[in-house]
Amino acid sequence: MATIFTKIINGEIPCYKIAEDDKYFAFLDINPVKKGHTLVIPKIEDDYIFNLDDDTLMGLTLFAKKVALAIESAMPCKRIGVAVMGMEVPHVHIHLVPMESEGDLNFAKQKLQLSSEEMDAIAEKIRKEM
Ligand code: AMP
């Protein structure tokens, strides 16, 4: 069965899309730890980043770099933090989080509640920097 992220790629589930190419896709995390928290995924399904073949992992990393630099330009932050967990969704994803301090990468804390208008506005802002 397709993962929830494959359904997002296929447009069966809505998302706040940031960028896409033939192999990779980026969209806002629906439960952000910070405004601009973005997920970058490969279009192929695998549940563990270190199962990816070298070319796919390299391509994913370079795609994430482009997205990270756009987030950094769009959102006030000191730098973009990177995390890979995959405890919830079994489809490889890299979290990109605009950080002010170390605590911003604490995924156990309460997530932000943002309206769809706010999420749309953030996605638009980041897309403009791509
Ligand atoms: P993890 O697998 O532990 O890295 O966490 C999965 C992440 O995916 C969480 O931060 C969720 O908020 C996020 N997530 C789950 N479903 C969606 C969705 N439909 N759209 C955007 N983000 C999602």
CSV table of C-alpha atoms and ligand atoms in Angstrom, one decimal:
chain,number,residue,atom,x,y,z
A,1,MET,CA,0.0,0.0,0.0
A,2,ALA,CA,1.2,3.5,-0.8
A,3,THR,CA,2.6,5.5,2.0
A,4,ILE,CA,0.9,8.8,3.1
A,5,PHE,CA,3.9,10.6,1.5
A,6,THR,CA,3.4,8.8,-1.8
A,7,LYS,CA,-0.2,9.9,-1.7
A,8,ILE,CA,1.0,13.5,-1.2
A,9,ILE,CA,3.3,13.2,-4.2
A,10,ASN,CA,0.5,11.8,-6.3
A,11,GLY,CA,-1.8,14.7,-5.2
A,12,GLU,CA,-4.3,12.3,-3.5
A,13,ILE,CA,-3.6,14.1,-0.2
A,14,PRO,CA,-3.2,17.8,-0.1
A,15,CYS,CA,0.0,19.5,1.1
A,16,TYR,CA,1.7,22.8,1.3
A,17,LYS,CA,4.1,22.1,-1.6
A,18,ILE,CA,7.5,23.8,-1.7
A,19,ALA,CA,9.3,22.2,-4.6
A,20,GLU,CA,9.5,19.1,-6.8
A,21,ASP,CA,11.6,17.5,-9.5
A,22,ASP,CA,11.5,14.1,-11.2
A,23,LYS,CA,12.9,12.3,-8.2
A,24,TYR,CA,12.3,14.5,-5.1
A,25,PHE,CA,9.6,16.5,-3.4
A,26,ALA,CA,9.4,19.0,-0.6
A,27,PHE,CA,6.4,20.2,1.5
A,28,LEU,CA,5.7,21.8,4.8
A,29,ASP,CA,5.4,19.6,7.9
A,30,ILE,CA,1.8,19.7,8.9
A,31,ASN,CA,2.8,19.8,12.6
A,32,PRO,CA,5.7,22.2,12.5
A,33,VAL,CA,8.2,22.6,15.4
A,34,LYS,CA,9.0,26.0,13.8
A,35,LYS,CA,7.5,28.1,11.1
A,36,GLY,CA,9.0,26.9,7.8
A,37,HIS,CA,9.6,23.3,9.0
A,38,THR,CA,9.8,21.4,5.8
A,39,LEU,CA,10.1,17.7,4.8
A,40,VAL,CA,12.2,16.6,1.8
A,41,ILE,CA,11.5,13.2,0.4
A,42,PRO,CA,12.5,10.9,-2.4
A,43,LYS,CA,9.7,9.8,-4.7
A,44,ILE,CA,10.7,6.2,-4.4
A,45,GLU,CA,9.4,4.5,-1.3
A,46,ASP,CA,11.8,3.2,1.3
A,47,ASP,CA,11.5,3.5,5.0
A,48,TYR,CA,15.1,4.0,6.0
A,49,ILE,CA,17.5,6.7,4.6
A,50,PHE,CA,20.5,4.5,4.8
A,51,ASN,CA,18.8,1.9,2.6
A,52,LEU,CA,18.9,4.4,-0.3
A,53,ASP,CA,21.4,3.7,-3.0
A,54,ASP,CA,24.3,6.2,-3.1
A,55,ASP,CA,22.9,8.2,-6.1
A,56,THR,CA,19.5,8.6,-4.6
A,57,LEU,CA,20.9,9.6,-1.2
A,58,MET,CA,23.3,12.2,-2.9
A,59,GLY,CA,20.4,13.6,-5.0
A,60,LEU,CA,18.2,13.8,-2.0
A,61,THR,CA,20.9,15.7,-0.1
A,62,LEU,CA,21.5,18.2,-2.9
A,63,PHE,CA,17.8,18.7,-3.3
A,64,ALA,CA,17.5,19.3,0.4
A,65,LYS,CA,20.3,21.8,0.2
A,66,LYS,CA,18.4,23.9,-2.4
A,67,VAL,CA,15.3,23.8,-0.3
A,68,ALA,CA,17.2,24.6,2.9
A,69,LEU,CA,18.8,27.7,1.4
A,70,ALA,CA,15.4,28.9,0.2
A,71,ILE,CA,13.9,28.4,3.7
A,72,GLU,CA,16.9,30.3,5.2
A,73,SER,CA,16.2,33.3,2.9
A,74,ALA,CA,12.5,33.2,3.5
A,75,MET,CA,12.3,32.7,7.3
A,76,PRO,CA,14.1,34.5,10.1
A,77,CYS,CA,16.6,32.1,11.6
A,78,LYS,CA,20.3,31.5,12.4
A,79,ARG,CA,20.6,28.4,10.3
A,80,ILE,CA,18.6,25.4,9.1
A,81,GLY,CA,18.8,22.4,11.3
A,82,VAL,CA,18.5,18.9,9.8
A,83,ALA,CA,17.0,15.8,11.4
A,84,VAL,CA,16.1,12.3,10.2
A,85,MET,CA,13.9,10.2,12.3
A,86,GLY,CA,11.2,8.3,10.5
A,87,MET,CA,9.6,7.0,13.7
A,88,GLU,CA,6.1,7.9,12.4
A,89,VAL,CA,6.0,7.7,8.6
A,90,PRO,CA,7.7,4.8,6.8
A,91,HIS,CA,8.8,6.8,3.8
A,92,VAL,CA,12.3,8.5,3.9
A,93,HIS,CA,12.1,12.1,4.9
A,94,ILE,CA,14.6,14.8,6.0
A,95,HIS,CA,13.3,17.5,8.4
A,96,LEU,CA,14.6,21.0,7.6
A,97,VAL,CA,13.9,23.3,10.6
A,98,PRO,CA,14.7,27.1,10.7
A,99,MET,CA,16.6,27.4,14.0
A,100,GLU,CA,17.3,30.1,16.5
A,101,SER,CA,18.6,27.8,19.2
A,102,GLU,CA,19.3,24.1,20.0
A,103,GLY,CA,15.9,23.6,21.5
A,104,ASP,CA,14.3,24.2,18.1
A,105,LEU,CA,15.2,20.7,17.1
A,106,ASN,CA,13.4,19.2,20.1
A,107,PHE,CA,10.6,17.2,18.4
A,108,ALA,CA,9.1,16.1,21.7
A,109,LYS,CA,7.9,19.6,22.6
A,110,GLN,CA,4.4,21.0,21.7
A,111,LYS,CA,4.0,21.6,18.0
A,112,LEU,CA,2.8,24.9,16.6
A,113,GLN,CA,-0.8,25.3,15.6
A,114,LEU,CA,-0.9,27.3,12.4
A,115,SER,CA,-3.9,28.2,10.3
A,116,SER,CA,-4.1,27.0,6.7
A,117,GLU,CA,-3.7,30.7,5.6
A,118,GLU,CA,-0.5,31.0,7.6
A,119,MET,CA,0.8,27.7,6.2
A,120,ASP,CA,-0.1,28.9,2.6
A,121,ALA,CA,1.7,32.2,3.2
A,122,ILE,CA,4.9,30.4,4.5
A,123,ALA,CA,4.9,28.0,1.6
A,124,GLU,CA,4.5,30.9,-0.9
A,125,LYS,CA,7.4,32.8,0.8
A,126,ILE,CA,9.7,29.8,0.6
A,127,ARG,CA,8.7,29.0,-3.0
A,128,LYS,CA,9.6,32.5,-4.1
A,129,GLU,CA,13.2,31.9,-2.9
A,130,MET,CA,13.6,28.7,-4.8
B,1,AMP,P1,9.0,11.1,11.8
B,1,AMP,O1,8.5,9.9,10.9
B,1,AMP,O2,9.1,10.7,13.2
B,1,AMP,O3,10.2,11.7,11.2
B,1,AMP,O4,7.8,12.2,11.7
B,1,AMP,C1,6.9,12.3,10.6
B,1,AMP,C2,6.6,13.7,10.3
B,1,AMP,O5,5.7,13.8,9.3
B,1,AMP,C3,6.0,14.5,11.5
B,1,AMP,O6,6.7,15.7,11.8
B,1,AMP,C4,4.6,14.8,11.0
B,1,AMP,O7,4.1,16.0,11.5
B,1,AMP,C5,4.8,14.8,9.5
B,1,AMP,N1,3.5,14.5,8.8
B,1,AMP,C6,2.7,13.4,8.9
B,1,AMP,N2,1.7,13.5,8.0
B,1,AMP,C7,1.9,14.6,7.3
B,1,AMP,C8,1.2,15.2,6.2
B,1,AMP,N3,0.0,14.7,5.8
B,1,AMP,N4,1.6,16.4,5.7
B,1,AMP,C9,2.8,16.9,6.2
B,1,AMP,N5,3.5,16.4,7.2
B,1,AMP,C10,3.1,15.3,7.8
